[in-house]
Coordinates of C-alpha atoms and ligand atoms in Angstrom, one line a residue:
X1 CA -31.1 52.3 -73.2
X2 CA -31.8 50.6 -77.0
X3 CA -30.0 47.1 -77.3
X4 CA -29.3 46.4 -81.0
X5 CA -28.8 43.1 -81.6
X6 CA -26.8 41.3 -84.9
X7 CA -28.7 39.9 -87.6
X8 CA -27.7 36.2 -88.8
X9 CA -29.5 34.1 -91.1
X10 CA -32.7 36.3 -90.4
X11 CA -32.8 36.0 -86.8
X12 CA -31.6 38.5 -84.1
X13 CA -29.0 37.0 -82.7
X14 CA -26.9 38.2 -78.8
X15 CA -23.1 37.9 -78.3
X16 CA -21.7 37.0 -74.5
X17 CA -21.2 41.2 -74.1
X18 CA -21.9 44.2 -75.6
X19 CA -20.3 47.4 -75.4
X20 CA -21.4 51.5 -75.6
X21 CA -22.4 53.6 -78.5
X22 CA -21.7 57.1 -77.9
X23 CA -23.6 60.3 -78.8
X24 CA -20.3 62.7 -79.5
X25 CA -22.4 65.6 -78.8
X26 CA -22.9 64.7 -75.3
X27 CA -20.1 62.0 -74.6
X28 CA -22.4 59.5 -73.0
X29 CA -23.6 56.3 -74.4
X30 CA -27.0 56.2 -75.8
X31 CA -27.3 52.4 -77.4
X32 CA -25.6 49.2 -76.0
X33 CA -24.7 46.7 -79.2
X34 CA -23.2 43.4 -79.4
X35 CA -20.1 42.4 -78.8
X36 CA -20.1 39.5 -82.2
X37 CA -16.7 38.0 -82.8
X38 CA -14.7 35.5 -85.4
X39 CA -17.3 32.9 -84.5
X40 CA -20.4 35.3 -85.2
X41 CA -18.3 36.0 -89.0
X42 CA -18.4 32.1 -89.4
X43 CA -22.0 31.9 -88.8
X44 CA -22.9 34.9 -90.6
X45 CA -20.7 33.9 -93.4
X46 CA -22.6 30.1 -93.2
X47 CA -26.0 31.7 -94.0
X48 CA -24.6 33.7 -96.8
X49 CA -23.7 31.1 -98.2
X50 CA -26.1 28.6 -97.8
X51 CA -28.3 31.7 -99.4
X52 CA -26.5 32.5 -102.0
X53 CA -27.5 29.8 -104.4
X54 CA -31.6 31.0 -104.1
X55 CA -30.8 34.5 -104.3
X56 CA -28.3 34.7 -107.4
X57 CA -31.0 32.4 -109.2
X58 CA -33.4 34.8 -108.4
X59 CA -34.2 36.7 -111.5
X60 CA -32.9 40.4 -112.2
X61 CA -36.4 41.7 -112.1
X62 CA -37.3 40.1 -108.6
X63 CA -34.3 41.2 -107.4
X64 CA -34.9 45.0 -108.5
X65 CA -38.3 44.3 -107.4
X66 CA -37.3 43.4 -103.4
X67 CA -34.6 46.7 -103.4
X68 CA -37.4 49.1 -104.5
X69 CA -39.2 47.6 -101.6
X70 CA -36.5 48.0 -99.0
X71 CA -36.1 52.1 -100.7
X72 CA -39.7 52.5 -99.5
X73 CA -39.2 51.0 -95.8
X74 CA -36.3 53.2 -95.7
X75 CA -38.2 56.1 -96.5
X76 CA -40.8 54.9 -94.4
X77 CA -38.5 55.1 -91.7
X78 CA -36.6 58.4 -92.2
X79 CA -36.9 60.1 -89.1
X80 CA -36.2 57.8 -86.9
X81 CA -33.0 56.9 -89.0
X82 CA -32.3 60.4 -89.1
X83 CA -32.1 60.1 -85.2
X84 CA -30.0 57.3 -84.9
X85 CA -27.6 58.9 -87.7
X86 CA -27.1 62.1 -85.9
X87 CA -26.9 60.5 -82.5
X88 CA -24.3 58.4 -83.5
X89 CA -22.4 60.3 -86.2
X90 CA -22.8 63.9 -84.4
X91 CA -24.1 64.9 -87.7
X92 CA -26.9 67.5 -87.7
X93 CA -30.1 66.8 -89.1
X94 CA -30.2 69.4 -91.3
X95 CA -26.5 70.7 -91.4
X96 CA -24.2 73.5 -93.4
X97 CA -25.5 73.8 -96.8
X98 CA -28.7 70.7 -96.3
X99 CA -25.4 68.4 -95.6
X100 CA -26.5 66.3 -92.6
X101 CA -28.2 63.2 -91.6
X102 CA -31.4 64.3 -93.6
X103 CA -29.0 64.3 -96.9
X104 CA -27.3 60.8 -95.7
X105 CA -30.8 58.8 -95.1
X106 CA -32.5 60.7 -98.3
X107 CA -29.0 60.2 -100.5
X108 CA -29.3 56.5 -99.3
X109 CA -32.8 55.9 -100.3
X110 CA -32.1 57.4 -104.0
X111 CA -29.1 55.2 -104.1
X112 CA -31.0 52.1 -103.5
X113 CA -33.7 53.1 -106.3
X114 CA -31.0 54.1 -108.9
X115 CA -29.2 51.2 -108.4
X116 CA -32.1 49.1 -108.3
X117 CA -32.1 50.1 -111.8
X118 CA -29.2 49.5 -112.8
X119 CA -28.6 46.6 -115.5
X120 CA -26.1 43.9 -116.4
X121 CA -26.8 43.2 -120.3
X122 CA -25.0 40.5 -122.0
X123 CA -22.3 41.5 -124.5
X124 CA -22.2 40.3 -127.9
X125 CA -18.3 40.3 -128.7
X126 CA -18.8 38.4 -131.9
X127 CA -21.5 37.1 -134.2
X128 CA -21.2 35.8 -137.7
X129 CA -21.3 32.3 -139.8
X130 CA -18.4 30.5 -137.2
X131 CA -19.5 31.6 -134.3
X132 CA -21.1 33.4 -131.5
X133 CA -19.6 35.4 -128.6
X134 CA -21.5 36.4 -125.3
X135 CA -19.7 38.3 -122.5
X136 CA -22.1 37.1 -119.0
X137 CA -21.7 39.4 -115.8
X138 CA -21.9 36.4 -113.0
X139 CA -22.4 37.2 -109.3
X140 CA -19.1 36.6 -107.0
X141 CA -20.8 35.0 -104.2
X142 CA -20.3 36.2 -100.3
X143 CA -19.8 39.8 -100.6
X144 CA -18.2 41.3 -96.9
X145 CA -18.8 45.2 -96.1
X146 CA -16.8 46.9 -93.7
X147 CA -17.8 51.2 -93.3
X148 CA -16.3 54.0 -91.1
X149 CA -17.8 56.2 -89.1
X150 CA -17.8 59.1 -91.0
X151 CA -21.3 58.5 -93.3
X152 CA -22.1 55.4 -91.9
X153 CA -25.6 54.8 -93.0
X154 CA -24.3 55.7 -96.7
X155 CA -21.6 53.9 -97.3
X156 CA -23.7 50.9 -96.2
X157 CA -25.7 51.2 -98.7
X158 CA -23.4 52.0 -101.0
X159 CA -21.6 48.9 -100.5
X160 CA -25.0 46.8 -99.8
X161 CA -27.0 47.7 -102.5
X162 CA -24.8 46.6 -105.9
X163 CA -24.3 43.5 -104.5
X164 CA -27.5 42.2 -103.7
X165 CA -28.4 43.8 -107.3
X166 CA -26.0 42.0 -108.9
X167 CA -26.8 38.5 -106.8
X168 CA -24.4 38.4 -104.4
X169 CA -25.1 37.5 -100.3
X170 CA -23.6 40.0 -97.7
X171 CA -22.1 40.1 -94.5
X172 CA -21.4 43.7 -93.3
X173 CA -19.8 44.6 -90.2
X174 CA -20.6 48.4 -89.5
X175 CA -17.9 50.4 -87.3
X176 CA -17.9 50.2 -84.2
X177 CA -18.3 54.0 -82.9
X178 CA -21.6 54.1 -85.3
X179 CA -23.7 50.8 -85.9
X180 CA -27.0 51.7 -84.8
X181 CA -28.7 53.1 -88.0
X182 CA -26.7 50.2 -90.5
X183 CA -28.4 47.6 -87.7
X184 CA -32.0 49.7 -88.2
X185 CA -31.1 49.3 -92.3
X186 CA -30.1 45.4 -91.7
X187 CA -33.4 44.6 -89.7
X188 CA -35.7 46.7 -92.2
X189 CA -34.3 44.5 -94.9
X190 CA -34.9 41.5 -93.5
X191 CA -38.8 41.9 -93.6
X192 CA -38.0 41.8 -97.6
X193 CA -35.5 39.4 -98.3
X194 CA -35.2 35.8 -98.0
X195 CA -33.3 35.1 -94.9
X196 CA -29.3 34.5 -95.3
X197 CA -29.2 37.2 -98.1
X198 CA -28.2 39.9 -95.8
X199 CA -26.5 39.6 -92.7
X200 CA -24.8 41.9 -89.9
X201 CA -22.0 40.9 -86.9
X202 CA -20.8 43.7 -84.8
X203 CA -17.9 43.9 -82.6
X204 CA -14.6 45.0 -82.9
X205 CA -12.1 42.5 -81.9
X206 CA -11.2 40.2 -84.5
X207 CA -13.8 41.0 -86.3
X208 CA -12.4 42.9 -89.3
X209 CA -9.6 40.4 -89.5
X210 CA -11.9 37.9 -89.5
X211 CA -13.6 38.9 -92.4
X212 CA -10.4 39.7 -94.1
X213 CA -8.9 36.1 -93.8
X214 CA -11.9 34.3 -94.1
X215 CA -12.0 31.7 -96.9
X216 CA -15.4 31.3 -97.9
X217 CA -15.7 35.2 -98.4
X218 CA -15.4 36.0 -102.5
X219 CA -14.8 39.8 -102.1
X220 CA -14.1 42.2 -100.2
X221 CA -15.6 46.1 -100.5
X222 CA -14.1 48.5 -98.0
X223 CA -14.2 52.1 -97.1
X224 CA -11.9 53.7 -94.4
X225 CA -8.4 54.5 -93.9
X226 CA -5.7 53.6 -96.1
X227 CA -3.2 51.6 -93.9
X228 CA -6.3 49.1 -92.6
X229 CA -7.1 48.8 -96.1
X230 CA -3.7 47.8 -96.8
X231 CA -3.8 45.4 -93.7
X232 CA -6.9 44.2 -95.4
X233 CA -5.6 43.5 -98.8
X234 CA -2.7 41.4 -97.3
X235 CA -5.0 38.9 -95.1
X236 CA -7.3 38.7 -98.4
X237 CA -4.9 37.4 -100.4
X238 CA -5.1 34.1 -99.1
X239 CA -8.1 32.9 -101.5
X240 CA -7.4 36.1 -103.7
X241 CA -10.8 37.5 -102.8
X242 CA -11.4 40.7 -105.0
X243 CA -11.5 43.7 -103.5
X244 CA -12.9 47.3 -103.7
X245 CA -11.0 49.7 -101.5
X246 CA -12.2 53.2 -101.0
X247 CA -9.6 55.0 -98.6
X248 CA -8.2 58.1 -97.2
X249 CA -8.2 61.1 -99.4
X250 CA -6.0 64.5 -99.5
X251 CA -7.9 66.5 -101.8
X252 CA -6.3 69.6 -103.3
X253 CA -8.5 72.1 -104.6
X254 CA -7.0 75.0 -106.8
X255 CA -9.0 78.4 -107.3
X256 CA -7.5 80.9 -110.2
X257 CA -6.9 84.3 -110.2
X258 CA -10.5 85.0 -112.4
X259 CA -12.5 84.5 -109.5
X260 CA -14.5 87.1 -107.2
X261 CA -13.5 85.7 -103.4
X262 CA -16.9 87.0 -102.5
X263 CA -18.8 84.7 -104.5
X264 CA -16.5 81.8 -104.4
X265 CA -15.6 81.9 -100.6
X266 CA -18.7 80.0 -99.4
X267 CA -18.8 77.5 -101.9
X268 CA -15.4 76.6 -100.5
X269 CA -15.9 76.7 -97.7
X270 CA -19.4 74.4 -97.8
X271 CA -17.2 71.7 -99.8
X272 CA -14.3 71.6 -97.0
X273 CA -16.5 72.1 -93.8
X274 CA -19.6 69.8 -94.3
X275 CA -19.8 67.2 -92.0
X276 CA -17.1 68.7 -90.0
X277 CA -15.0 67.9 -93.0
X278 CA -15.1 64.4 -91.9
X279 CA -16.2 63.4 -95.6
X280 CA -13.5 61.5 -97.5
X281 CA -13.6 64.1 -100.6
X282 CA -14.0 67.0 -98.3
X283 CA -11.9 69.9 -99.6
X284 CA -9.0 69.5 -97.5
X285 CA -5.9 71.8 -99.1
X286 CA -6.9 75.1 -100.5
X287 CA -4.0 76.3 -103.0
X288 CA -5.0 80.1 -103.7
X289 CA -3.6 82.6 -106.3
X290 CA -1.3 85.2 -104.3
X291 CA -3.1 88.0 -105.7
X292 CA -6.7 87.0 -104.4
X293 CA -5.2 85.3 -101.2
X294 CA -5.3 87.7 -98.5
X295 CA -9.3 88.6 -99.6
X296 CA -9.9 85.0 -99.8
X297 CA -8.5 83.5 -96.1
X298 CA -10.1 86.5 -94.6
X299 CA -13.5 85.9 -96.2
X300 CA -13.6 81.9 -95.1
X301 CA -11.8 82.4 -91.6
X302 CA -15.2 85.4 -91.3
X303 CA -17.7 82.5 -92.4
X304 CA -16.3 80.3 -89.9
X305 CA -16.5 82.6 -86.9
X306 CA -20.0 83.2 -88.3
X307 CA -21.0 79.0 -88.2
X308 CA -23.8 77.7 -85.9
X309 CA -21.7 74.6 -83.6
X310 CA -23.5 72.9 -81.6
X311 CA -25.8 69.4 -81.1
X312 CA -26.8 68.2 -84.4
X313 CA -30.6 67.7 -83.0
X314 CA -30.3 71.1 -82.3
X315 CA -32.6 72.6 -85.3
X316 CA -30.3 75.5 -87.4
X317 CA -27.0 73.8 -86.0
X318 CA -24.7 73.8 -89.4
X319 CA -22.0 71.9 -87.9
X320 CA -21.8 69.0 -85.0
X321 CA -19.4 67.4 -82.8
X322 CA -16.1 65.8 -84.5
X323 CA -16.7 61.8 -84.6
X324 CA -15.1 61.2 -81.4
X325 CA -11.9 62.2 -79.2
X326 CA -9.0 60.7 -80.6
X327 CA -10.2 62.2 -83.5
X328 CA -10.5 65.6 -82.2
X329 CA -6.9 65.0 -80.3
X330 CA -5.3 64.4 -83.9
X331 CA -6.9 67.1 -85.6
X332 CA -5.7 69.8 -82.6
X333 CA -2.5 68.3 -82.9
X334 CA -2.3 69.2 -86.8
X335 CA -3.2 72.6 -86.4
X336 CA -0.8 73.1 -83.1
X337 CA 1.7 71.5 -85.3
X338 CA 1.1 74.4 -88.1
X339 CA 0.8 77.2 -85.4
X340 CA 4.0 76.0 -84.1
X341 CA 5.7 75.9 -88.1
X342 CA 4.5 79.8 -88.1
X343 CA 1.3 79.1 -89.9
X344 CA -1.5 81.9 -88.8
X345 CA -4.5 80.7 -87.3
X346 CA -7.7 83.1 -88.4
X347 CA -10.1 81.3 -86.4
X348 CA -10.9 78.5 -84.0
X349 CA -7.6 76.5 -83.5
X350 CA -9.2 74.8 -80.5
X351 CA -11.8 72.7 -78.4
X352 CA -15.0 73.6 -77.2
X353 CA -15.1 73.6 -72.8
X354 CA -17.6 71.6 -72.2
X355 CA -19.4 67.9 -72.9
X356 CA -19.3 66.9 -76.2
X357 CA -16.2 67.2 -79.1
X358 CA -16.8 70.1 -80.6
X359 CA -14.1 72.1 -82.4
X360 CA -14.3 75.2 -83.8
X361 CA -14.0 75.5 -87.5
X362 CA -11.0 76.4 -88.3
X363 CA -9.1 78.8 -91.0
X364 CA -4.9 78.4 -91.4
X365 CA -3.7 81.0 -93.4
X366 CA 0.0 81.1 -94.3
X367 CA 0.0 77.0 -94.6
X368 CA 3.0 75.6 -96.4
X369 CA 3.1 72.2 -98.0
X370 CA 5.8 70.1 -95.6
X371 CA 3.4 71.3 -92.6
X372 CA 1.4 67.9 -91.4
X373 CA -2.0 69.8 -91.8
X374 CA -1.1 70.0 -95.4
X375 CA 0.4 66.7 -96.0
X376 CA -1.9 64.7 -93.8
X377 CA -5.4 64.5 -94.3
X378 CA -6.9 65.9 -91.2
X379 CA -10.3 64.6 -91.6
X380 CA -11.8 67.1 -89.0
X381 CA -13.0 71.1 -89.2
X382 CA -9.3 72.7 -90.7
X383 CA -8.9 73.9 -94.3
X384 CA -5.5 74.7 -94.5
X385 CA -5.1 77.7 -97.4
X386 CA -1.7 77.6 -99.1
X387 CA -0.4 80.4 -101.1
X388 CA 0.8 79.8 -104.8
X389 CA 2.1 82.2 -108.0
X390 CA 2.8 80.0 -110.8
X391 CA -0.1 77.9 -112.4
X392 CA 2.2 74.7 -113.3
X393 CA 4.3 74.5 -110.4
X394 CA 0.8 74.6 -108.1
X395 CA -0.4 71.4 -110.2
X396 CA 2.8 69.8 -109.4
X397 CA 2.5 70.7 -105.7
X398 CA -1.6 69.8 -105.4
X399 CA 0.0 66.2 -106.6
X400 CA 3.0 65.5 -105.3
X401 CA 1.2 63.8 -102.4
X402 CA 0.1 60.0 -101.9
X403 CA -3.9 60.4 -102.2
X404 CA -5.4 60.8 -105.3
X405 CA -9.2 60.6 -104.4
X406 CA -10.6 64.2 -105.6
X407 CA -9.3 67.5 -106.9
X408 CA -11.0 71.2 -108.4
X409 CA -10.3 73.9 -109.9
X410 CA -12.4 77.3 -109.3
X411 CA -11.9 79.7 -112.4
X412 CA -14.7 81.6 -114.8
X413 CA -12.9 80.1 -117.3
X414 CA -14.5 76.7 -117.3
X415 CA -12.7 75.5 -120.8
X416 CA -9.0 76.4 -118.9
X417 CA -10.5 75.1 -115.5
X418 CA -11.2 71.7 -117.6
X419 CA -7.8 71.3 -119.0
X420 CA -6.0 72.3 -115.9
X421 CA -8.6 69.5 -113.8
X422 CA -7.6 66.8 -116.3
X423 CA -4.0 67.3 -115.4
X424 CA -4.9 66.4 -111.6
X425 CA -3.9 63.2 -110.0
X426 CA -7.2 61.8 -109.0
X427 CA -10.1 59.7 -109.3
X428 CA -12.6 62.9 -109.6
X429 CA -12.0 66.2 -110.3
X430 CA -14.3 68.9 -110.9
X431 CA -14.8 72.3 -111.6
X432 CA -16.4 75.3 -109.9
X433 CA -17.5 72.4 -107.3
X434 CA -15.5 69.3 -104.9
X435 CA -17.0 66.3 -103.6
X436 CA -20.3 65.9 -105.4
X437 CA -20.8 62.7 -106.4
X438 CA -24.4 61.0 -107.8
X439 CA -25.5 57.3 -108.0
X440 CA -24.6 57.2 -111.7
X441 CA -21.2 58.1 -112.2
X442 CA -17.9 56.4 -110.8
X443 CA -16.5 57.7 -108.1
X444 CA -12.9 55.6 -106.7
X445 CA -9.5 57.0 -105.6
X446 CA -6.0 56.4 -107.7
X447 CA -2.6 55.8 -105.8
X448 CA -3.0 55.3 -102.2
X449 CA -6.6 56.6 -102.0
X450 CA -7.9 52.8 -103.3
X451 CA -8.9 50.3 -105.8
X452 CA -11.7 50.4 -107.9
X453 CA -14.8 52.6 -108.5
X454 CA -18.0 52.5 -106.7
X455 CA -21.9 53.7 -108.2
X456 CA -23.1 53.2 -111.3
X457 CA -22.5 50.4 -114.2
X458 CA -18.6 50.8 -113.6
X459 CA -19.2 50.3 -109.5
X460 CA -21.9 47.4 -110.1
X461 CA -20.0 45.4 -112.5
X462 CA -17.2 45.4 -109.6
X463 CA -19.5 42.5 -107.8
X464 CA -19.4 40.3 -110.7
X465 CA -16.7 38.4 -112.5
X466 CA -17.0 38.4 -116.3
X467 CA -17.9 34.6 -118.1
X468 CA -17.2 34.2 -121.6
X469 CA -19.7 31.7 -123.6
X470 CA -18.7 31.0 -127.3
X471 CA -20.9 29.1 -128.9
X472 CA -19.6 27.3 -132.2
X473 CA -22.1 27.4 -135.5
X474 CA -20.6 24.5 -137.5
Ligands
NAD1 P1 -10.7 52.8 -90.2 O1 -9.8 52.2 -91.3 O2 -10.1 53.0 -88.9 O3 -12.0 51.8 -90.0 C1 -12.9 51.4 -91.0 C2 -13.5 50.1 -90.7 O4 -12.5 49.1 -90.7 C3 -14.2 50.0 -89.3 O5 -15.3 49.3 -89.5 C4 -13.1 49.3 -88.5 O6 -13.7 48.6 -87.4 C5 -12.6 48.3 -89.5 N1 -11.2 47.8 -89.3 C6 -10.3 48.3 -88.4 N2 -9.2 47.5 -88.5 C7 -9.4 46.5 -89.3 C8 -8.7 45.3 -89.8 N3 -7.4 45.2 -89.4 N4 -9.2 44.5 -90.7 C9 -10.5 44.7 -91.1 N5 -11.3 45.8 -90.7 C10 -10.8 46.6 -89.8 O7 -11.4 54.1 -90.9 P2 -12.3 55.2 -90.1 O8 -11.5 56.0 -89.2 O9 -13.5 54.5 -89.7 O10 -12.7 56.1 -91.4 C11 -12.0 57.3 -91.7 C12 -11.2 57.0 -93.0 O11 -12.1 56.5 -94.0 C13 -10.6 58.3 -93.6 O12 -9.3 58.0 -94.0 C14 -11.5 58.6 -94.8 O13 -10.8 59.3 -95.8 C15 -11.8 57.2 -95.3 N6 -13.0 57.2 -96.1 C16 -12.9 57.0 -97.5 C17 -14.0 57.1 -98.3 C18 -13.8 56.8 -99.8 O14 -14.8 56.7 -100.5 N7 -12.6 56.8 -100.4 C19 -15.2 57.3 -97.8 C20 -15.3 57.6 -96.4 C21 -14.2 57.5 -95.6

C-alpha cells in the first residue's frame, strides 16, 4: 500500500504513526499517511517562515512564472491525480453531467493559470502639486490552509494558489479522510519552488487547533463546516490572524411557474446531485410553484431511479459512494426524519447492501420547511422539493434560514428572475443555473456560511493587507 509522507521545508518528512485512507467505494484502506502533530505545525510553520522573506521579494513576474510551471506538472500528472481523487473522494472520474474527478484536477489546473495571472497594481488615490498617494497590496506572511473532504484537490488549490501569487508562504493541512492527491499536488510543487514556500503536515489530532492558535501564522483560509470554523475564528484571535472562512451552505433554489418541467428538471437535478450533492453550493432546497409541482417531483424522482451508482473508476458511473459512513448515517437520518414528519419519499430513501457507502439518490416530495432535511444542509444525495403559492412569501421562506452561500431562480423571464435573485440572501445567486462558479469572479457566503470571498482580484487581495505611501511634494 502507498505511504505518503508530509512535506516540510522541501524534504519528506515521517511522523511516529500513520493511520488509513479509505476508498469509500470499497471501505478498505488503500494509502497509509502520516500521523504529523502540533510539533510537525511548528516545524512546518518554521520553514515558512524562514522562506517567506526570499519568496515575497521575489518579483510578481517570477512568481507567475513558477505557478504556470506547477499548472503544467499538474497537467502532466492528471491521470494519476484523477486516481487518487476518485479513490479517496468516491468521486467518479467522469461523473453526472462531466462533474467528477476529471472536472476537479482540470478545474484545478485552470485555476492555477488564471490566477497566475492575476495582478496587484498599485493605486494612485491622489496626485497633484502637495502630494502623492499610492495604495501597495503587501503579502501577509504564513498563510495556513485547512480543506474538507468534499473537493479536496480543489479547494487546495484554491486556497494555495492566491497566496503564493500574492507572496505569502503556506502550510496546508488537507483533511484527513482525503490527503492523498493535496500530498501528490504538495510534492509536485516542490520540484518548482524554493524549499519552505510550500509546506504540508497531516494528521488529525491537534493538528487543526494547532494551526488555529499558533502565533507565527498571519492568516488563516478555511473551507468546511460552519461550527469548526467558528471554533477556528475563536483560537485565531489570539494574534488576530485574518481569516477567510468558506462554510456550510443551505442553498435555496426557486423555479417560477413559466417553466416547462421537462426541460428544467435535469438541470436541477445536475446542480443538486453532482458529487452526490456533497458540493457546498449544491442545490439543496427546491421551492417549486404549486401549479408545476406534481410534474416537476415526478420528473426528478424518474431521473434518479434512472442514475448510474456505483464505483467512481467504474467508466459511465454518474454518481459514487457518499464521502464516508457517518456521513451517510446523517444523511439517512434526515430523510427517515422527513418520512417520519409525513414527507413522501419518490425514490431511494436508503443504503446500498453491500461494500461501499452508496445511497441511492433521493427525491422528497411533500418537504415542509421546519423538517431537518429542509433546515439542515444534508450535504449527501437528497433534494428535498417544497411546495410554495405566493412569490414573496417563498423569498421570505428560501431566507429565513442561517446560510447564505448560493441561491437561483429558474424562470423564462430572465429580467423578473434577476430582480427576484437580487432579493436573495446570499453570496451568489444565479439564474436559470446554481453553483457555477469560475476563477474570475467572487464567490464567498453571507451570515453563517463565512467570511470573505475567494477567486479573482476580490479573493487575491484577501492575502494581502493594504500599505498606504504618501509621498509629500514640498
Ligand atoms: P469539517 O469542518 O469537519 O472539516 C474541515 C477541515 O477542518 C478538516 O481538514 C478538519 O480536519 C479540520 N478541522 C476539524 N476540526 C478542527 C479544529 N477544531 N480546528 C481546525 N481545523 C479543524 O468539514 P468537512 O466535513 O470536511 O466538510 C464539509 C463542510 O464543508 C460542509 O459544511 C460544506 O458545506 C463545507 N464546504 C464549504 C465550502 C464553501 O466554499 N463555502 C466548500 C466546500 C465545503
Amino acid at each position: 500500500m502507498q505511504v505518503f509522507d508530509m512535506i516540510i521545508d522541501g524534504l519528506p518528512v515521517k511522523a511516529e504513526s500513520t493511520f488509513d485512507v479509505i476508498n469509500p467505494a470499497s471501505g478498505q484502506a488503500f494509502a497509509r499517511v502520516q500521523a504529523g502533530g502540533p510539533a510537525h505545525v511548528d516545524q512546518a510553520v518554521a520553514a515558512a517562515r524562514a522562506a517567506f522573506p526570499g519568496w515575497s521579494r521575489t518579483s510578481d513576474k517570477h512568481r507567475q512564472d513558477l505557478l504556470h510551471a506547477l499548472g503544467v506538472a499538474l497537467e502532466e500528472e492528471m491521470p494519476a491525480l484523477m486516481e487518487l481523487v476518485t479513490k479517496e473522494s468516491g468521486k467518479p472520474l467522469g461523473g453526472l453531467n462531466g462533474i467528477g474527478a476529471g472536472m476537479e484536477v482540470g478545474g484545478a489546473i485552470a485555476w492555477t493559470h488564471v490566477t497566475a495571472d492575476l495582478e496587484l497594481p498599485v493605486e494612485v488615490i491622489q496626485d497633484n502639486d502637495e502630494a502623492r498617494i499610492e495604495v501597495h497590496r503587501k503579502p501577509l506572511g504564513v498563510v495556513a490552509s485547512i480543506t474538507p473532504w468534499n473537493w479536496p484537490l480543489m479547494i487546495a488549490i484554491w486556497h494555495v494558489i492566491p497566496a503564493l501569487r500574492a507572496g505569502n508562504t503556506v502550510v496546508i493541512k488537507p483533511s484527513g479522510l482525503t490527503p492523498t492527491a493535496t500530498i501528490r499536488f504538495v510534492e509536485l510543487a516542490n520540484r518548482i519552488l524554493p524549499p519552505g514556500v510550500l509546506n504540508i503536515v497531516t494528521g488529525e489530532s491537534g493538528v487543526g487547533s494547532a494551526i488555529a492558535r499558533h502565533p507565527d501564522i498571519n492568516k488563516i483560509v478555511f473551507t468546511g463546516s460552519t461550527p469548526t470554523g467558528k471554533n477556528i475564528m475563536q483560537n485565531a484571535a489570539g494574534n488576530l490572524k485574518r481569516l477567510t472562512l468558506e462554510l456550510g451552505g443551505n442553498d435555496a433554489g426557486i423555479v417560477l411557474p413559466d417553466v416547462d418541467p421537462k426541460v428544467v428538471a435535469p438541470k436541477l437535478f445536475g446542480v443538486g446531485f453532482h458529487n452526490n450533492g456533497q458540493t457546498c453550493a449544491c442545490l439543496k432546497r427546491l421551492y417549486v410553484h404549486d401549479s408545476i409541482y406534481e410534474e416537476l417531483v415526478g420528473e426528478l424522482a424518474r431521473i434518479a431511479r434512472d442514475t448510474i451508482v456505483g464505483d467512481g473508476l467504474v467508466e459511465g458511473t454518474q454518481l459514487g459512494p457518499v464521502q464516508n459512513k457517518t456521513q451517510m448515517d446523517f444523511v439517512h437520518e434526515l430523510v427517515e426524519d422527513a418520512r417520519a414528519n409525513g414527507a413522501r419519499i419518490l425514490s431511494g430513501g436508503k443504503a446500498r447492501a453491500g461494500n461501499g457507502y452508496f445511497y441511492e439518490p433521493t427525491v422528497i416530495a411533500d418537504a415542509k420547511d421546519g423538517m431537518r432535511v429542509v433546515d439542515e444542509e444534508q450535504f449527501g444525495p437528497v433534494l428535498p422539493v417544497i411546495r410554495y403559492s405566493d412569490i414573496d412569501e417563498v423569498i421570505a421562506r428560501a431566507n429565513a434560514n442561517e446560510n447564505g452561500l448560493g441561491g437561483s431562480i429558474w424562470s423564462n423571464d430572465r429580467t423578473k428572475a434577476a430582480a427576484l435573485a437580487l432579493q436573495l440572501e446570499c453570496g451568489t445567486a444565479w439564474v436559470n443555473e446554481h453553483g457555477a462558479i469560475q476563477p474570475d469572479a467572487p464567490f464567498g457566503g453571507v451570515k453563517q456560511s463565512g467570511l470573505g470571498v475567494e477567486f479573482g482580484r476580490y479573493g487575491l487581495e484577501e492575502y494581502t493587507s493594504i500599505q498606504t505611501l504618501k509621498i509629500m511634494k514640498n
